[in-house]
């Protein structure tokens, strides 16, 4: 899972990145501090894996990870190259989902590029630049197809019609992710990498004092089938140096009942329609993130391509059931493991051992 952190300059992207990854990206009070993307791979704690580690013999415990990419601040005109916009937009094409950081706090000591704080306006500046970049992408697609239309290939005309549909929606302010496609149209999408096709999660960078514009940002997100996660990025950064117990006490003072990373990862999993399954093959117990409704062979391929190619079956049990029984061997002896074939859809919390042969 690769998530790009975007937003206007000086909204707290790098501070948030540092808080989440505990890495030292440069943070400064001027635009374009981040020119090259900062990348951090973060371990995603899952208490279910911790519980499994207490009943399954192992030498190694491995959590799934999230890759965060701190992309430089975009500005109005980015789609036309303003503020090195073309370079930064290209970085967004490489991520699975977008974490759109929006400033929802007042601080006269921190410069705002627009001169004032307005969460909805600020969010729309970024969204408009992504829309404009996609419109340009559509035009390039039309140019590519123009010379192929004379072949009278049916698929070429279908692709042209799909691009026309996208263009009309973009001109009406509708991102590609909200456009409904026919099955044959969806086949063409993989080659285009539209920026607005990527799922978006809004991260409201808040302070202790609730900002009145936050409610309108939530309304905007809901209208886009998205959501808003509130994070005090500066506070989260300060908490990085504390122990887990100190974090809990510190969090209570500010009404934070769960670390920002945990809340963010849960929302990101939901955003990308991901689930988590576990493998308990000695010497390692491990968690894996896969798309919802993934069939067993494809899930096996997440571990190794040979396992997908030579998939035979999967022994499966839900985490809670395994914890109640107390061990894998006992679960097998009691017949609690189900033997599943190629059509089985892996479920969130499944503990799996794959059988395969090459």
Short mmCIF file of C-alpha atoms in Angstrom, two decimals:
data_model
loop_
_atom_site.label_atom_id
_atom_site.label_comp_id
_atom_site.label_asym_id
_atom_site.label_seq_id
_atom_site.Cartn_x
_atom_site.Cartn_y
_atom_site.Cartn_z
CA UNK A 1 0.00 0.00 0.00
CA UNK A 2 1.61 3.21 -1.19
CA UNK A 3 -0.05 6.45 -0.07
CA UNK A 4 0.90 9.91 -1.30
CA UNK A 5 0.60 12.85 1.10
CA UNK A 6 -0.49 15.96 -0.85
CA UNK A 7 -1.82 19.43 -0.08
CA UNK A 8 -1.01 23.11 -0.35
CA UNK A 9 2.35 24.31 0.98
CA UNK A 10 2.54 24.88 4.75
CA UNK A 11 -0.49 22.77 5.70
CA UNK A 12 1.63 20.36 7.78
CA UNK A 13 2.38 17.55 5.31
CA UNK A 14 6.00 17.04 6.34
CA UNK A 15 5.16 17.38 10.04
CA UNK A 16 2.51 14.69 9.57
CA UNK A 17 4.95 12.53 7.61
CA UNK A 18 7.51 12.81 10.41
CA UNK A 19 4.91 11.99 13.03
CA UNK A 20 3.72 8.92 11.15
CA UNK A 21 7.09 7.58 10.07
CA UNK A 22 9.32 8.97 12.82
CA UNK A 23 11.71 9.99 10.07
CA UNK A 24 13.33 13.40 9.81
CA UNK A 25 11.97 15.05 6.68
CA UNK A 26 12.81 18.74 6.56
CA UNK A 27 10.08 20.96 8.01
CA UNK A 28 10.17 24.70 7.37
CA UNK A 29 7.88 27.70 7.17
CA UNK A 30 8.16 28.37 3.44
CA UNK A 31 6.69 26.76 0.29
CA UNK A 32 8.37 23.84 -1.50
CA UNK A 33 10.53 22.70 1.41
CA UNK A 34 9.91 19.21 0.03
CA UNK A 35 11.15 19.07 -3.55
CA UNK A 36 12.03 15.40 -3.89
CA UNK A 37 9.43 13.09 -2.30
CA UNK A 38 10.31 11.77 1.15
CA UNK A 39 9.47 8.07 1.44
CA UNK A 40 8.92 6.18 4.68
CA UNK A 41 7.88 2.56 5.18
CA UNK A 42 5.83 2.17 8.35
CA UNK A 43 5.03 -0.98 10.29
CA UNK A 44 1.29 -1.34 10.86
CA UNK A 45 0.64 -2.72 14.32
CA UNK A 46 -2.19 -5.26 14.55
CA UNK A 47 -3.14 -6.51 18.01
CA UNK A 48 -4.51 -9.74 16.49
CA UNK A 49 -1.00 -10.67 15.37
CA UNK A 50 0.30 -9.93 18.86
CA UNK A 51 -2.31 -12.30 20.32
CA UNK A 52 -1.46 -15.02 17.80
CA UNK A 53 2.21 -14.73 18.74
CA UNK A 54 1.33 -15.84 22.27
CA UNK A 55 -0.07 -19.21 21.16
CA UNK A 56 1.97 -20.01 18.02
CA UNK A 57 5.66 -20.96 18.32
CA UNK A 58 7.75 -18.56 16.23
CA UNK A 59 11.13 -16.91 15.84
CA UNK A 60 9.97 -13.87 13.89
CA UNK A 61 6.91 -11.61 14.03
CA UNK A 62 6.31 -9.50 10.90
CA UNK A 63 3.62 -6.84 10.53
CA UNK A 64 2.34 -5.55 7.22
CA UNK A 65 3.65 -2.15 6.14
CA UNK A 66 2.45 1.08 4.56
CA UNK A 67 4.66 3.23 2.35
CA UNK A 68 4.06 6.96 2.84
CA UNK A 69 5.29 9.38 0.18
CA UNK A 70 5.51 13.04 1.22
CA UNK A 71 4.92 14.92 -2.05
CA UNK A 72 5.78 18.61 -2.30
CA UNK A 73 3.08 21.23 -1.83
CA UNK A 74 0.94 21.90 -4.87
CA UNK A 75 -0.27 25.39 -5.74
CA UNK A 76 -2.85 26.94 -8.03
CA UNK A 77 -1.55 26.50 -11.58
CA UNK A 78 0.34 23.28 -10.77
CA UNK A 79 -1.24 21.57 -13.80
CA UNK A 80 0.45 24.24 -15.95
CA UNK A 81 3.80 23.84 -14.22
CA UNK A 82 3.45 26.46 -11.45
CA UNK A 83 5.59 25.65 -8.42
CA UNK A 84 7.26 22.75 -10.25
CA UNK A 85 3.74 21.34 -10.49
CA UNK A 86 4.28 18.94 -13.40
CA UNK A 87 7.10 17.24 -11.54
CA UNK A 88 5.03 16.88 -8.37
CA UNK A 89 1.94 15.65 -10.21
CA UNK A 90 3.98 12.86 -11.76
CA UNK A 91 4.80 11.61 -8.27
CA UNK A 92 1.07 11.29 -7.50
CA UNK A 93 0.58 8.95 -10.47
CA UNK A 94 2.78 6.38 -8.73
CA UNK A 95 0.73 5.98 -5.53
CA UNK A 96 -2.29 3.77 -4.74
CA UNK A 97 -4.22 6.39 -2.80
CA UNK A 98 -4.06 10.07 -1.91
CA UNK A 99 -3.91 11.47 1.62
CA UNK A 100 -5.02 15.06 1.12
CA UNK A 101 -3.82 17.18 4.06
CA UNK A 102 -5.96 20.24 4.72
CA UNK A 103 -5.05 22.92 7.25
CA UNK A 104 -7.83 23.35 9.82
CA UNK A 105 -6.16 25.60 12.36
CA UNK A 106 -5.23 29.28 12.76
CA UNK A 107 -1.65 30.26 13.52
CA UNK A 108 -0.37 33.72 12.62
CA UNK A 109 3.20 32.40 12.82
CA UNK A 110 2.65 29.95 9.95
CA UNK A 111 2.28 31.50 6.51
CA UNK A 112 -0.70 30.45 4.39
CA UNK A 113 -0.12 30.71 0.63
CA UNK A 114 -3.67 32.04 0.10
CA UNK A 115 -3.44 34.51 2.98
CA UNK A 116 -6.20 32.88 5.05
CA UNK A 117 -7.40 29.47 6.23
CA UNK A 118 -10.39 27.99 4.39
CA UNK A 119 -10.40 24.15 4.35
CA UNK A 120 -12.95 23.69 1.55
CA UNK A 121 -11.36 26.33 -0.68
CA UNK A 122 -7.90 24.88 -0.07
CA UNK A 123 -9.08 21.34 -0.84
CA UNK A 124 -10.74 22.51 -4.04
CA UNK A 125 -7.53 24.22 -5.22
CA UNK A 126 -5.72 20.87 -5.16
CA UNK A 127 -8.67 18.95 -6.59
CA UNK A 128 -9.02 21.45 -9.46
CA UNK A 129 -5.35 21.06 -10.37
CA UNK A 130 -5.74 17.28 -10.47
CA UNK A 131 -8.84 17.66 -12.65
CA UNK A 132 -7.02 20.00 -15.05
CA UNK A 133 -4.05 17.63 -15.26
CA UNK A 134 -6.43 14.78 -16.13
CA UNK A 135 -8.12 16.89 -18.81
CA UNK A 136 -4.72 17.39 -20.40
CA UNK A 137 -4.15 13.64 -20.13
CA UNK A 138 -7.47 13.04 -21.91
CA UNK A 139 -6.45 15.31 -24.78
CA UNK A 140 -3.22 13.36 -25.20
CA UNK A 141 -5.33 10.20 -25.29
CA UNK A 142 -7.48 11.65 -28.07
CA UNK A 143 -4.36 12.54 -30.04
CA UNK A 144 -3.05 8.99 -29.71
CA UNK A 145 -6.35 7.51 -30.89
CA UNK A 146 -6.84 9.95 -33.78
CA UNK A 147 -4.48 8.11 -36.09
CA UNK A 148 -5.98 4.74 -35.10
CA UNK A 149 -9.61 5.62 -35.89
CA UNK A 150 -9.02 5.02 -39.62
CA UNK A 151 -8.44 1.32 -38.82
CA UNK A 152 -12.16 1.07 -37.91
CA UNK A 153 -11.24 -1.09 -34.94
CA UNK A 154 -14.27 -1.33 -32.61
CA UNK A 155 -12.12 -1.09 -29.47
CA UNK A 156 -10.54 2.14 -30.63
CA UNK A 157 -13.99 3.74 -30.93
CA UNK A 158 -14.97 2.36 -27.50
CA UNK A 159 -11.84 3.86 -25.98
CA UNK A 160 -12.56 7.20 -27.64
CA UNK A 161 -16.11 7.15 -26.20
CA UNK A 162 -14.72 6.38 -22.76
CA UNK A 163 -12.36 9.36 -22.98
CA UNK A 164 -15.25 11.57 -24.08
CA UNK A 165 -17.27 10.45 -21.05
CA UNK A 166 -14.33 11.23 -18.76
CA UNK A 167 -13.82 14.64 -20.39
CA UNK A 168 -17.47 15.62 -19.91
CA UNK A 169 -17.38 14.61 -16.24
CA UNK A 170 -14.08 16.37 -15.58
CA UNK A 171 -15.46 19.55 -17.17
CA UNK A 172 -18.34 19.29 -14.69
CA UNK A 173 -15.92 18.94 -11.78
CA UNK A 174 -16.50 15.19 -11.35
CA UNK A 175 -13.31 13.16 -10.70
CA UNK A 176 -12.71 9.92 -12.59
CA UNK A 177 -13.17 7.82 -9.42
CA UNK A 178 -16.83 8.88 -9.27
CA UNK A 179 -17.57 8.04 -12.93
CA UNK A 180 -19.41 4.78 -13.58
CA UNK A 181 -17.80 2.66 -16.28
CA UNK A 182 -18.99 -0.28 -18.32
CA UNK A 183 -16.92 -3.45 -18.01
CA UNK A 184 -15.28 -2.96 -21.41
CA UNK A 185 -14.44 0.67 -20.52
CA UNK A 186 -12.76 -0.36 -17.28
CA UNK A 187 -10.32 -2.45 -19.33
CA UNK A 188 -8.95 0.71 -20.94
CA UNK A 189 -8.45 2.52 -17.63
CA UNK A 190 -5.33 0.65 -16.56
CA UNK A 191 -3.21 2.37 -19.22
CA UNK A 192 -4.16 5.95 -18.32
CA UNK A 193 -3.29 6.42 -14.62
CA UNK A 194 -5.68 9.34 -14.14
CA UNK A 195 -4.86 11.33 -11.00
CA UNK A 196 -8.51 11.74 -10.03
CA UNK A 197 -9.12 7.99 -10.38
CA UNK A 198 -7.19 7.43 -7.15
CA UNK A 199 -9.18 7.17 -3.90
CA UNK A 200 -8.80 10.20 -1.62
CA UNK A 201 -8.79 10.43 2.16
CA UNK A 202 -8.85 13.93 3.64
CA UNK A 203 -6.58 14.49 6.64
CA UNK A 204 -7.67 17.51 8.65
CA UNK A 205 -4.61 18.93 10.39
CA UNK A 206 -6.28 20.34 13.50
CA UNK A 207 -5.25 22.04 16.74
CA UNK A 208 -6.74 21.78 20.23
CA UNK A 209 -9.28 24.41 19.26
CA UNK A 210 -11.84 23.08 16.78
CA UNK A 211 -11.87 25.07 13.56
CA UNK A 212 -15.39 26.01 12.36
CA UNK A 213 -14.60 25.17 8.72
CA UNK A 214 -14.00 21.52 9.58
CA UNK A 215 -17.72 20.65 9.38
CA UNK A 216 -17.93 21.94 5.79
CA UNK A 217 -14.86 19.90 4.84
CA UNK A 218 -16.60 16.78 6.17
CA UNK A 219 -19.68 17.61 4.10
CA UNK A 220 -17.50 17.97 1.01
CA UNK A 221 -15.76 14.63 1.68
CA UNK A 222 -19.09 12.85 2.19
CA UNK A 223 -20.36 14.19 -1.14
CA UNK A 224 -17.30 12.58 -2.78
CA UNK A 225 -17.80 9.21 -1.01
CA UNK A 226 -14.70 9.98 1.04
CA UNK A 227 -14.11 10.81 4.70
CA UNK A 228 -12.08 13.06 6.97
CA UNK A 229 -9.59 11.87 9.58
CA UNK A 230 -8.64 14.49 12.15
CA UNK A 231 -5.00 14.52 13.24
CA UNK A 232 -3.03 16.99 15.35
CA UNK A 233 0.19 16.50 13.41
CA UNK A 234 2.35 18.66 15.68
CA UNK A 235 1.07 16.85 18.76
CA UNK A 236 1.58 13.47 17.11
CA UNK A 237 5.17 14.48 16.32
CA UNK A 238 5.80 15.43 19.95
CA UNK A 239 4.40 12.06 21.05
CA UNK A 240 6.93 10.18 18.91
CA UNK A 241 9.60 10.46 21.59
CA UNK A 242 7.33 9.12 24.35
CA UNK A 243 6.82 5.56 25.54
CA UNK A 244 3.51 3.81 24.80
CA UNK A 245 2.26 4.44 28.33
CA UNK A 246 3.31 8.10 28.21
CA UNK A 247 1.51 8.43 24.87
CA UNK A 248 -1.70 7.12 26.40
CA UNK A 249 -1.52 9.60 29.27
CA UNK A 250 -0.55 12.44 26.95
CA UNK A 251 -3.35 11.52 24.59
CA UNK A 252 -5.94 11.59 27.37
CA UNK A 253 -5.12 15.24 28.04
CA UNK A 254 -6.05 16.11 24.48
CA UNK A 255 -8.90 13.66 24.02
CA UNK A 256 -6.93 11.33 21.74
CA UNK A 257 -7.93 7.73 22.41
CA UNK A 258 -5.98 6.17 19.53
CA UNK A 259 -2.67 7.05 17.86
CA UNK A 260 -2.97 8.97 14.62
CA UNK A 261 -1.18 6.25 12.64
CA UNK A 262 -3.66 3.58 13.78
CA UNK A 263 -6.66 5.73 12.90
CA UNK A 264 -5.11 6.69 9.59
CA UNK A 265 -4.24 3.12 8.61
CA UNK A 266 -7.75 1.89 9.45
CA UNK A 267 -9.23 4.64 7.29
CA UNK A 268 -6.70 3.96 4.50
CA UNK A 269 -7.52 0.24 4.52
CA UNK A 270 -11.18 1.15 4.20
CA UNK A 271 -10.35 3.68 1.47
CA UNK A 272 -8.47 1.12 -0.62
CA UNK A 273 -10.90 -1.70 0.23
CA UNK A 274 -8.15 -3.76 1.88
CA UNK A 275 -8.34 -6.57 4.42
CA UNK A 276 -5.68 -8.32 6.53
CA UNK A 277 -4.96 -12.03 6.73
CA UNK A 278 -2.29 -13.90 8.68
CA UNK A 279 0.14 -16.74 8.03
CA UNK A 280 1.58 -18.82 10.88
CA UNK A 281 4.14 -21.00 9.15
CA UNK A 282 7.22 -21.45 11.34
CA UNK A 283 9.54 -19.69 11.92
CA UNK A 284 7.43 -16.61 11.12
CA UNK A 285 4.01 -15.24 12.02
CA UNK A 286 3.02 -12.52 9.58
CA UNK A 287 0.19 -10.19 8.53
CA UNK A 288 -0.61 -9.33 4.90
CA UNK A 289 -2.82 -6.66 3.32
CA UNK A 290 -4.80 -7.58 0.20
CA UNK A 291 -7.85 -6.17 -1.63
CA UNK A 292 -11.25 -7.34 -0.38
CA UNK A 293 -12.68 -10.30 -2.35
CA UNK A 294 -9.24 -11.64 -3.25
CA UNK A 295 -9.29 -15.34 -4.11
CA UNK A 296 -6.99 -17.71 -2.24
CA UNK A 297 -4.46 -18.28 -5.09
CA UNK A 298 -3.99 -14.52 -5.55
CA UNK A 299 -3.51 -14.10 -1.79
CA UNK A 300 -0.90 -16.86 -1.89
CA UNK A 301 0.82 -14.95 -4.68
CA UNK A 302 1.20 -12.02 -2.30
CA UNK A 303 3.64 -14.24 -0.39
CA UNK A 304 5.39 -15.73 -3.43
CA UNK A 305 4.52 -16.03 -7.11
CA UNK A 306 5.30 -19.78 -7.02
CA UNK A 307 2.59 -20.26 -4.40
CA UNK A 308 -0.01 -18.74 -6.71
CA UNK A 309 1.21 -20.66 -9.73
CA UNK A 310 1.26 -23.99 -7.89
CA UNK A 311 -1.71 -23.39 -5.58
CA UNK A 312 -3.43 -26.59 -4.40
CA UNK A 313 -5.55 -25.56 -1.39
CA UNK A 314 -5.63 -23.42 1.75
CA UNK A 315 -6.20 -24.40 5.36
CA UNK A 316 -8.18 -21.57 6.94
CA UNK A 317 -9.46 -20.57 10.38
CA UNK A 318 -10.63 -17.22 11.74
CA UNK A 319 -8.29 -15.52 14.22
CA UNK A 320 -10.81 -15.47 17.06
CA UNK A 321 -11.59 -19.18 16.65
CA UNK A 322 -7.88 -20.06 16.66
CA UNK A 323 -7.25 -17.98 19.78
CA UNK A 324 -10.07 -19.80 21.59
CA UNK A 325 -8.73 -23.23 20.61
CA UNK A 326 -5.20 -22.28 21.64
CA UNK A 327 -2.94 -23.78 18.95
CA UNK A 328 -2.76 -24.63 15.26
CA UNK A 329 -2.14 -28.33 15.88
CA UNK A 330 -5.12 -28.56 18.22
CA UNK A 331 -7.31 -26.73 15.70
CA UNK A 332 -6.30 -29.28 13.06
CA UNK A 333 -6.91 -32.22 15.42
CA UNK A 334 -10.38 -30.90 16.27
CA UNK A 335 -11.27 -30.42 12.59
CA UNK A 336 -11.61 -26.67 13.05
CA UNK A 337 -9.54 -25.89 9.95
CA UNK A 338 -11.50 -25.60 6.72
CA UNK A 339 -9.87 -26.78 3.51
CA UNK A 340 -10.56 -24.24 0.78
CA UNK A 341 -9.96 -24.29 -2.97
CA UNK A 342 -9.21 -21.80 -5.72
CA UNK A 343 -12.55 -19.98 -5.53
CA UNK A 344 -12.34 -19.19 -1.80
CA UNK A 345 -12.39 -15.46 -1.01
CA UNK A 346 -9.99 -14.60 1.80
CA UNK A 347 -11.74 -12.81 4.68
CA UNK A 348 -10.40 -10.20 7.08
CA UNK A 349 -8.80 -11.95 10.06
CA UNK A 350 -8.32 -15.32 8.33
CA UNK A 351 -5.31 -17.35 9.45
CA UNK A 352 -4.10 -19.33 6.45
CA UNK A 353 -1.61 -22.03 5.52
CA UNK A 354 -1.32 -22.50 1.77
CA UNK A 355 -0.57 -25.83 0.09
CA UNK A 356 1.18 -25.60 -3.25
CA UNK A 357 3.39 -27.60 -5.59
CA UNK A 358 5.53 -26.64 -8.57
#
